[in-house]
Amino acid sequence: MGTKSSFKIFAVEDDPVFAKMLQYVLTLDPEHEVKIFGTAMDLLDNLHHKPSLVTIDYSLPDMEGEELLKRIKYQYAEVPVIVISGQERIKTAVKLLKSGAYDYITKDEDIRERLLNSINNAKKNIKLANEVEILREELSVKFDFDKTIIGNSPVIKKVFRMLEKAVNTNITVSINGETGTGKELVAKAVHFNSARKNKPFIPVNIAAIPSTLLESELFGYEKGAFTGANSRRVGKFEEANKGTIFLDEIGEMDINLQAKLLRVIQERELVRIGGNEVVKLDVRIITATHRDMAEEVKKGNFREDLYYRLLGLPIFLPPLRDRQNDVLIICKFFIDQFCKDNKMDKIVLSPDAQQKILQYSWPGNIRELKAVTELSCVMCDGEKITSEDIQFNNLNKEVDLLSQEMTLKEYTFKIVRNYLKKYDDNVLLVADKLNVGKSTIYRYLKEMEEENFQLR
Amino acid sequence: MNSTNELTSFDFINSFSDNNKDFVLSMIDVFLEQTPNELSNMEEALHNEDWIKLSKSAHTLVTSVKFMGIFTIVDDLKSIENNCKDGVNLDEVPDTFLKVKSTCIDAIEELELKKKLF
């Protein structure tokens, strides 16, 4: 597609007068590098030089414009071809545009403006297409496995092996894992490392869409299908055609809709609500849930046939607490990422901070780790994160209590201390809540003081 | 288009090129060089009754004559192009061609004169 600095235009025109005019008008923009060819064969012989745009005369001595257009499109489908013709035949124009011509321009008085407008529009489209291509490349890099899933633990290595299998085939993938384990990230990694990477990745969070709207959201609807359906709308499945649909929180899907989903998956086609047209589908399905789906089937909340249809290649994402030292590797990754994004100097983790991170159970998994890490980067002195800079959120305090290895007495002290804090040091209320006598509370307080246990 | 009795007009190429004199001169040169060849091609095709070739030559010439403002023969060239292409009214073609040829020869003379005045 030409060099970065030039926009290469190849024009084929047998009439020397018109060729001269084309040369003149096309070179008005210094960015354009223009080559004029007298015959269709001359142009075809030079197509390997990859023009950014081609203009062709409809009537050439050695080939009709329509045939030439087909041959160009066969070799370089993405190159815009503008057909310039002495004829004003609407049928010809429509036919050529249907065959892939970018524009059809007649040799009239306003040809200069029309041609330049058309070329400028084509350039804008090419620029947009290039930007999309660059963004796609960036996405692919972003979702490289080694950038998406970090860790060396045996459990995560098993996930890597499953991912490799997932990207090399079109098999349905079902991801299971606690909240915050990175299910969507894994789904994206599968898509952007697969043969479908240049096609759409459409995520749908089943839990976030009211069940009454989910059907139309997934399968689309025709104009007039229901009150408020003012125009046709394609559903998420159609949007994802040739690409991947990611059905997050699949376990939350209403049992009635499950039957419709099953049919779509089995038939690989759908009919929009209120319509008759059958739409063929070529969609890869990736599902995710935090639920035990086999258990949901037993309970009757999820159809067994659909469960097996969607099971495909199951990938279990282990919780962070089972990933041993991965937590430190991921934490350091988040620190480096945060420093880079915020143009900060490198920050390290002190040994006591590392200990604190390793001892915690991370009920919110990687999502929580990221939030805690970013906060500690802000709270620290800018060079080193200490244990005091690491703050866990209130939601998980109880779990935090159990995650640390302590003696029974230490656990007791901690419980008493938390209750006193919660009930504004009201010993009577705390004793009542813990179902012990007030003297027991006073005794613990005395012991805590004697053993120098931190009261706050 | 022409306000005088002139056959040719530079209105279009002047407007096309923002009155670029060099460009207009170069266009005249190309026309003067190309048109006699194209007329010979047409004459030969007519003699051989090669209607497809005649149609294509007429198609090529029609664009050139439009750009040189020779509008009096635009319709004639189009009729040659279409009749020869469709194989209809072929008996009218020789007379129409003669008109085209004669007008082009006059236009060439006129352009040569105009070129000297540039």
XYZ file of C-alpha atoms in Angstrom:
574
model
C 0.000 0.000 0.000
C 2.641 2.561 -1.000
C 5.240 4.013 1.319
C 4.493 5.955 4.463
C 5.232 9.279 2.758
C 3.429 8.691 -0.536
C 0.012 7.650 -1.702
C 0.570 5.561 -4.797
C -2.118 5.981 -7.468
C -2.147 3.822 -10.586
C -4.393 5.066 -13.386
C -5.173 3.203 -16.565
C -6.287 5.389 -19.424
C -5.750 4.855 -23.157
C -6.779 8.334 -24.265
C -3.610 10.491 -24.125
C -5.624 13.682 -23.615
C -7.523 12.335 -20.674
C -4.391 10.641 -19.344
C -2.688 14.034 -19.312
C -5.603 15.527 -17.423
C -5.568 12.696 -14.932
C -1.847 13.105 -14.399
C -2.390 16.805 -13.777
C -5.272 16.505 -11.357
C -3.868 13.551 -9.448
C -0.501 15.227 -8.897
C -2.089 18.383 -7.479
C -1.571 16.736 -4.106
C 2.198 16.403 -3.568
C 1.558 13.311 -1.465
C 0.409 11.437 -4.567
C 2.793 9.313 -6.575
C 0.995 8.796 -9.895
C 1.631 6.248 -12.624
C -0.455 6.168 -15.798
C -0.799 2.996 -17.844
C -2.127 2.863 -21.405
C -3.599 -0.627 -21.248
C -5.233 -2.931 -18.722
C -2.451 -5.494 -19.135
C 0.193 -2.853 -18.353
C -1.617 -2.108 -15.125
C -2.030 -5.782 -14.205
C 1.673 -6.385 -14.866
C 2.496 -3.662 -12.362
C -0.017 -4.436 -9.636
C 2.672 -6.145 -7.568
C 4.003 -2.648 -6.808
C 0.937 -2.416 -4.578
C -0.833 0.858 -5.385
C -2.816 2.595 -2.654
C -5.609 3.328 -5.156
C -6.393 2.554 -8.788
C -8.486 4.473 -11.305
C -9.564 2.641 -14.433
C -11.186 3.745 -17.648
C -14.332 1.731 -18.267
C -13.588 1.211 -21.967
C -10.045 0.109 -22.665
C -8.628 -1.273 -25.917
C -7.583 -4.619 -24.434
C -10.168 -5.219 -21.706
C -13.541 -4.026 -20.455
C -13.487 -2.115 -17.157
C -15.640 -4.727 -15.469
C -13.200 -7.527 -16.222
C -10.250 -5.393 -15.162
C -12.013 -4.515 -11.904
C -12.562 -8.220 -11.165
C -8.921 -9.031 -11.818
C -7.675 -6.234 -9.574
C -10.064 -7.221 -6.792
C -9.052 -10.868 -7.139
C -5.426 -9.972 -6.449
C -5.811 -7.026 -4.073
C -9.319 -6.940 -2.669
C -8.538 -4.085 -0.290
C -7.333 -1.616 -2.956
C -10.031 0.955 -3.797
C -10.781 1.101 -7.516
C -12.449 4.164 -9.014
C -14.020 3.567 -12.421
C -13.976 6.548 -14.763
C -16.307 6.307 -17.701
C -17.492 8.336 -20.646
C -20.910 6.736 -20.242
C -23.634 7.825 -17.900
C -25.386 4.485 -17.626
C -26.889 3.955 -14.208
C -27.110 0.175 -14.723
C -23.396 -0.011 -15.517
C -22.563 2.100 -12.477
C -24.680 -0.052 -10.158
C -23.202 -3.241 -11.583
C -19.650 -1.999 -11.097
C -20.300 -0.754 -7.574
C -21.799 -4.142 -6.729
C -18.680 -5.786 -8.117
C -16.566 -3.870 -5.633
C -15.761 -0.571 -7.372
C -15.148 2.168 -4.825
C -16.752 4.849 -7.007
C -18.029 5.454 -10.516
C -17.266 8.815 -12.078
C -18.256 10.080 -15.497
C -15.998 12.214 -17.678
C -17.993 15.394 -17.160
C -17.256 19.022 -16.416
C -17.126 18.402 -12.674
C -14.728 15.470 -12.915
C -11.911 17.251 -11.101
C -13.960 17.872 -7.949
C -15.635 14.483 -8.029
C -12.384 12.622 -8.531
C -10.554 14.512 -5.797
C -13.469 14.072 -3.392
C -13.589 10.389 -4.116
C -9.835 9.996 -3.613
C -9.953 11.973 -0.359
C -12.765 9.769 0.922
C -10.834 6.661 -0.082
C -7.774 7.997 1.742
C -9.837 8.573 4.879
C -11.183 5.021 4.662
C -7.701 3.610 4.123
C -6.433 5.595 7.108
C -9.266 4.261 9.261
C -8.668 0.715 8.038
C -4.956 1.075 8.845
C -5.784 2.389 12.309
C -8.111 -0.552 12.894
C -5.341 -2.889 11.751
C -2.832 -1.255 14.110
C -5.306 -1.461 17.003
C -5.942 -5.118 16.205
C -2.216 -5.774 16.252
C -1.924 -3.958 19.560
C -4.803 -6.005 20.935
C -3.140 -9.226 19.841
C 0.064 -8.176 21.567
C -1.878 -7.066 24.639
C -3.501 -10.474 24.861
C -0.354 -12.509 24.318
C -0.537 -15.324 26.844
C 2.664 -14.255 28.575
C 1.257 -10.753 29.044
C -2.240 -11.882 30.006
C -1.642 -14.704 32.425
C 1.283 -14.335 34.731
C 2.675 -16.979 37.013
C 4.793 -20.101 37.385
C 2.689 -22.178 39.760
C 1.761 -25.713 38.648
C -1.950 -24.833 38.615
C -1.447 -21.897 36.259
C 0.872 -23.923 34.032
C -2.031 -26.314 33.604
C -4.170 -23.354 32.484
C -1.502 -22.428 29.912
C -1.601 -25.928 28.471
C -5.393 -25.753 28.150
C -5.198 -22.342 26.484
C -2.783 -23.650 23.876
C -5.304 -26.350 23.046
C -8.135 -23.810 22.921
C -6.460 -21.451 20.429
C -5.542 -24.162 17.976
C -9.116 -25.344 17.514
C -12.603 -23.890 17.294
C -13.853 -25.818 20.298
C -16.301 -24.172 22.701
C -14.515 -23.125 25.868
C -16.056 -22.972 29.330
C -14.151 -21.006 31.924
C -14.819 -21.510 35.581
C -13.340 -19.529 38.411
C -14.059 -17.349 41.396
C -14.768 -13.675 40.951
C -11.712 -11.695 39.945
C -9.675 -14.610 38.616
C -9.569 -13.062 35.119
C -12.178 -15.051 33.221
C -12.848 -12.335 30.618
C -9.124 -11.767 30.159
C -8.658 -15.453 29.424
C -11.598 -15.418 27.002
C -10.003 -12.476 25.164
C -6.648 -14.219 25.158
C -8.229 -17.269 23.519
C -9.934 -15.105 20.877
C -6.999 -12.815 20.092
C -4.594 -15.716 19.759
C -6.919 -17.750 17.554
C -7.532 -17.713 13.810
C -10.565 -15.497 14.510
C -8.476 -12.673 15.972
C -9.329 -10.202 13.187
C -13.058 -10.787 13.634
C -15.258 -9.405 16.416
C -15.010 -10.414 20.053
C -18.408 -9.710 21.594
C -18.715 -9.985 25.370
C -22.175 -10.330 26.928
C -22.651 -10.286 30.677
C -25.774 -12.390 31.167
C -26.142 -11.247 34.785
C -26.085 -7.575 33.828
C -28.959 -7.747 31.337
C -32.546 -8.084 32.597
C -33.870 -11.513 31.623
C -36.758 -9.921 29.717
C -34.310 -8.130 27.415
C -31.730 -10.844 27.074
C -33.404 -12.701 24.216
C -33.587 -9.637 21.977
C -30.090 -8.628 23.034
C -28.677 -12.022 22.034
C -30.704 -12.821 18.939
C -31.851 -9.393 17.676
C -35.259 -8.370 16.438
C -37.104 -7.133 13.379
C -38.826 -3.777 13.065
C -42.249 -3.975 14.702
C -41.466 -7.198 16.574
C -42.701 -5.562 19.771
C -43.631 -2.128 21.082
C -40.597 0.095 20.735
C -38.914 -2.000 18.054
C -38.719 0.934 15.631
C -36.028 -0.574 13.488
C -34.304 -3.889 12.909
C -31.530 -4.631 15.350
C -29.001 -7.417 15.040
C -28.240 -9.329 18.202
C -24.933 -10.114 19.838
C -24.709 -13.492 18.081
C -24.945 -11.833 14.684
C -22.474 -9.151 15.733
C -20.067 -11.919 16.648
C -20.482 -13.777 13.352
C -17.129 -15.173 12.152
C -15.703 -14.151 15.516
C -16.269 -15.065 19.143
C -19.114 -14.459 21.575
C -18.236 -14.480 25.262
C -21.207 -15.342 27.467
C -20.117 -14.255 30.923
C -22.056 -15.474 33.987
C -23.834 -18.097 31.864
C -25.122 -19.717 35.043
C -27.461 -16.748 35.554
C -29.411 -17.393 32.352
C -33.154 -17.919 32.701
C -34.187 -21.539 32.134
C -36.649 -20.571 29.348
C -34.006 -18.755 27.386
C -31.626 -21.681 27.802
C -33.848 -23.708 25.438
C -33.585 -21.000 22.767
C -29.843 -20.748 23.211
C -29.538 -24.510 22.869
C -31.420 -24.433 19.581
C -29.197 -21.675 18.190
C -26.075 -23.561 19.203
C -27.323 -26.837 17.764
C -28.593 -25.425 14.491
C -25.841 -22.828 14.103
C -28.484 -20.405 12.869
C -31.027 -18.018 14.317
C -34.178 -16.151 13.433
C -34.493 -12.612 14.798
C -37.495 -12.003 17.059
C -40.492 -11.149 14.893
C -38.749 -12.264 11.710
C -38.602 -15.183 9.300
C -35.153 -14.809 7.817
C -32.743 -17.529 8.914
C -29.316 -16.149 9.720
C -26.466 -18.645 9.445
C -23.917 -18.400 12.213
C -20.244 -19.163 12.431
C -19.538 -18.104 15.985
C -17.135 -19.502 18.523
C -18.674 -19.626 21.982
C -16.768 -19.042 25.185
C -18.693 -19.124 28.455
C -17.697 -18.262 31.983
C -19.186 -18.662 35.407
C -18.208 -18.659 39.053
C -20.870 -21.309 39.767
C -20.467 -25.067 39.936
C -22.492 -25.761 36.823
C -22.756 -29.492 37.428
C -24.371 -28.647 40.752
C -26.699 -26.166 39.019
C -27.768 -28.939 36.641
C -28.490 -31.223 39.598
C -30.560 -28.499 41.225
C -32.525 -28.090 38.006
C -31.373 -24.518 37.447
C -29.489 -25.307 34.252
C -30.436 -27.596 31.387
C -28.286 -30.697 31.215
C -28.236 -30.755 27.386
C -27.088 -27.159 27.252
C -24.499 -27.819 29.951
C -22.868 -30.529 27.840
C -23.143 -28.395 24.669
C -21.322 -25.546 26.355
C -18.820 -27.560 28.342
C -16.415 -28.032 25.410
C -12.925 -27.470 26.716
C -13.239 -26.606 30.402
C -10.639 -24.243 31.820
C -10.537 -23.840 35.571
C -8.949 -20.638 36.791
C -7.544 -21.286 40.251
C -8.081 -18.729 43.013
C -5.060 -16.643 43.900
C -4.721 -18.290 47.329
C -3.917 -21.576 45.560
C -1.267 -20.059 43.328
C 1.569 -19.870 45.843
C 4.270 -17.377 44.828
C 2.318 -16.246 41.740
C 0.753 -13.600 43.927
C 4.124 -11.856 44.329
C 4.946 -12.157 40.623
C 1.574 -10.653 39.698
C 1.883 -7.980 42.377
C 5.277 -6.916 41.011
C 3.798 -6.898 37.498
C 1.012 -4.556 38.662
C 3.524 -2.297 40.442
C 5.655 -2.008 37.289
C 2.563 -1.380 35.170
C 1.294 1.289 37.573
C 4.700 3.017 37.672
C 4.901 2.969 33.874
C 1.356 4.276 33.399
C 1.938 7.060 35.939
C 5.506 7.858 34.862
C 6.840 6.976 38.294
C 10.271 5.587 39.249
C 10.551 1.892 40.004
C 8.962 0.812 43.288
C 9.993 -2.342 45.165
C 8.243 -4.486 47.776
C 9.842 -4.675 51.220
C 10.213 -8.180 52.772
C 7.466 -7.453 55.348
C 5.147 -6.286 52.570
C 5.845 -9.484 50.648
C 5.068 -11.485 53.790
C 1.776 -9.645 54.262
C 0.786 -10.246 50.654
C 1.624 -13.938 50.867
C -0.326 -14.382 54.113
C -3.522 -12.816 52.821
C -6.204 -15.042 51.248
C -7.216 -12.662 48.415
C -10.931 -13.477 48.280
C -11.334 -10.916 45.489
C -8.467 -12.614 43.647
C -6.500 -10.740 40.964
C -8.993 -7.895 40.810
C -8.471 -7.261 44.512
C -4.712 -7.708 44.227
C -4.587 -5.069 41.492
C -6.624 -2.585 43.522
C -4.584 -3.169 46.700
C -1.296 -2.950 44.790
C -2.222 0.290 43.065
C -3.308 1.827 46.356
C -0.063 0.773 48.016
C 1.903 2.371 45.162
C 0.127 5.625 45.956
C 0.486 5.256 49.729
C 4.192 4.342 49.782
C 7.146 6.737 49.914
C 7.710 6.357 46.174
C 10.567 3.866 46.457
C 9.486 0.977 48.617
C 6.127 -0.500 49.609
C 6.097 -1.583 53.262
C 3.485 -3.708 55.035
C 1.868 -0.530 56.381
C 1.241 0.724 52.849
C -0.796 -2.372 52.092
C -4.424 -1.926 53.076
C -7.034 -4.581 52.618
C -10.602 -3.472 52.229
C -13.215 -3.966 54.951
C -15.194 -6.489 52.935
C -12.591 -9.115 53.538
C -11.515 -8.500 57.123
C -13.011 -11.709 58.446
C -11.267 -13.726 55.806
C -8.089 -11.788 56.510
C -8.381 -12.862 60.156
C -8.428 -16.529 59.182
C -5.755 -16.221 56.536
C -3.025 -15.473 59.053
C -1.479 -18.216 61.130
C -1.905 -17.270 64.811
C -2.317 -18.953 68.179
C -5.813 -19.459 69.550
C -5.136 -16.750 72.128
C -4.048 -14.315 69.437
C -7.198 -15.080 67.460
C -9.266 -14.470 70.597
C -7.530 -11.155 71.266
C -8.109 -10.104 67.697
C -11.807 -10.950 67.879
C -12.251 -9.070 71.160
C -10.341 -6.090 69.807
C -12.484 -5.961 66.635
C -15.728 -6.162 68.618
C -14.621 -3.408 70.981
C -13.789 -1.237 68.015
C -17.084 -2.038 66.334
C -19.193 -1.280 69.444
C -17.307 1.816 70.615
C -15.581 0.060 73.566
C -18.941 -0.870 75.102
C -17.750 -3.875 77.163
C -21.255 -4.928 78.200
C -22.508 -4.988 74.612
C -19.416 -6.834 73.403
C -19.798 -9.429 76.183
C -23.401 -9.871 75.162
C -22.553 -10.227 71.494
C -19.814 -12.764 72.200
C -22.018 -14.531 74.734
C -19.485 -14.296 77.565
C -19.484 -12.469 80.854
C -18.160 -8.919 81.092
C -15.407 -10.138 83.431
C -14.090 -12.350 80.607
C -13.761 -9.288 78.397
C -11.973 -7.380 81.155
C -9.646 -10.345 81.674
C -8.768 -10.434 77.984
C -8.141 -6.710 78.017
C -5.763 -7.096 80.922
C -3.908 -9.959 79.221
C -3.677 -7.996 76.025
C -2.112 -5.114 77.911
C 0.301 -7.427 79.711
C 1.313 -9.114 76.478
C 1.536 -5.806 74.723
C -1.051 -6.882 72.103
C -1.992 -3.971 69.942
C -5.365 -2.726 71.082
C -6.104 -0.832 67.902
C -20.538 27.140 -25.202
C -18.601 29.265 -27.684
C -19.593 32.870 -27.773
C -17.917 33.394 -31.152
C -17.683 31.287 -34.285
C -14.685 29.481 -32.899
C -14.842 25.697 -32.937
C -12.696 25.279 -29.881
C -12.827 26.645 -26.363
C -10.469 26.466 -23.398
C -13.159 27.257 -20.837
C -13.163 23.774 -19.398
C -9.407 23.140 -19.263
C -8.835 26.656 -17.923
C -11.285 26.025 -15.164
C -9.953 22.522 -14.635
C -6.371 23.720 -14.265
C -7.040 27.076 -12.549
C -5.826 28.860 -15.727
C -2.550 27.016 -15.805
C -1.151 28.199 -19.155
C 1.543 25.522 -19.373
C -1.032 22.848 -18.777
C -3.378 24.225 -21.434
C -0.506 24.371 -23.943
C 0.513 20.821 -23.173
C -3.079 19.668 -23.617
C -3.229 21.376 -27.023
C -0.003 19.594 -28.000
C -1.374 16.214 -26.996
C -4.607 16.879 -28.875
C -2.739 18.006 -32.007
C -0.559 14.921 -31.873
C -3.227 12.397 -31.013
C -6.244 13.476 -33.067
C -4.854 12.836 -36.596
C -3.846 9.327 -35.465
C -7.264 8.680 -34.013
C -8.962 9.933 -37.202
C -6.784 7.594 -39.263
C -7.690 4.717 -36.990
C -11.363 5.522 -37.416
C -11.028 5.838 -41.177
C -9.257 2.502 -41.379
C -11.821 0.828 -39.143
C -14.637 2.288 -41.263
C -12.988 1.036 -44.424
C -12.618 -2.441 -42.936
C -16.102 -2.256 -41.369
C -14.465 -3.053 -38.044
C -17.336 -1.567 -36.044
C -15.989 -2.472 -32.621
C -12.682 -0.743 -33.319
C -14.529 2.254 -34.725
C -16.715 2.409 -31.630
C -13.683 2.365 -29.332
C -11.887 5.072 -31.346
C -14.983 7.255 -31.238
C -15.183 6.714 -27.492
C -11.571 7.802 -27.061
C -11.971 10.867 -29.247
C -15.175 12.072 -27.610
C -13.402 12.803 -24.322
C -10.636 14.737 -26.083
C -12.994 16.877 -28.125
C -15.075 17.673 -25.026
C -11.996 18.901 -23.187
C -11.029 21.088 -26.159
C -14.529 22.545 -26.166
C -15.428 21.117 -29.603
C -18.992 20.449 -28.572
C -20.438 20.489 -32.108
C -19.302 16.920 -32.746
C -19.756 15.380 -29.287
C -23.173 13.939 -30.150
C -21.899 12.708 -33.526
C -19.047 10.827 -31.918
C -21.413 9.355 -29.327
C -23.756 8.197 -32.078
C -20.832 6.552 -33.943
C -19.717 4.900 -30.710
C -23.161 3.560 -29.817
C -24.331 2.608 -33.327
C -21.108 0.739 -34.055
C -21.212 -0.961 -30.702
C -24.828 -2.047 -31.095
C -24.544 -2.696 -34.857
C -27.451 -0.389 -35.703
C -27.854 2.445 -38.228
C -24.477 1.592 -39.669
C -25.402 3.246 -42.983
C -25.363 6.615 -41.200
C -21.868 6.130 -39.829
C -19.792 7.160 -42.911
C -21.510 10.560 -43.221
C -21.281 11.198 -39.531
C -17.616 10.302 -39.594
C -16.973 12.724 -42.447
C -18.543 15.511 -40.410
C -16.396 14.589 -37.420
C -13.240 14.415 -39.495
C -13.839 17.729 -41.196
C -14.615 19.473 -37.898
C -11.531 18.004 -36.277
C -9.300 19.161 -39.122
C -10.725 22.686 -38.803
C -10.286 22.516 -35.032
C -6.667 21.445 -35.422
C -5.988 24.454 -37.674
C -7.696 26.734 -35.196
C -5.736 25.306 -32.262
C -2.433 25.732 -34.087
C -3.274 29.368 -34.602
C -4.356 29.843 -31.007
C -1.179 28.184 -29.806
C 0.916 30.756 -31.644
C -1.011 33.538 -29.892
C -0.323 32.118 -26.414
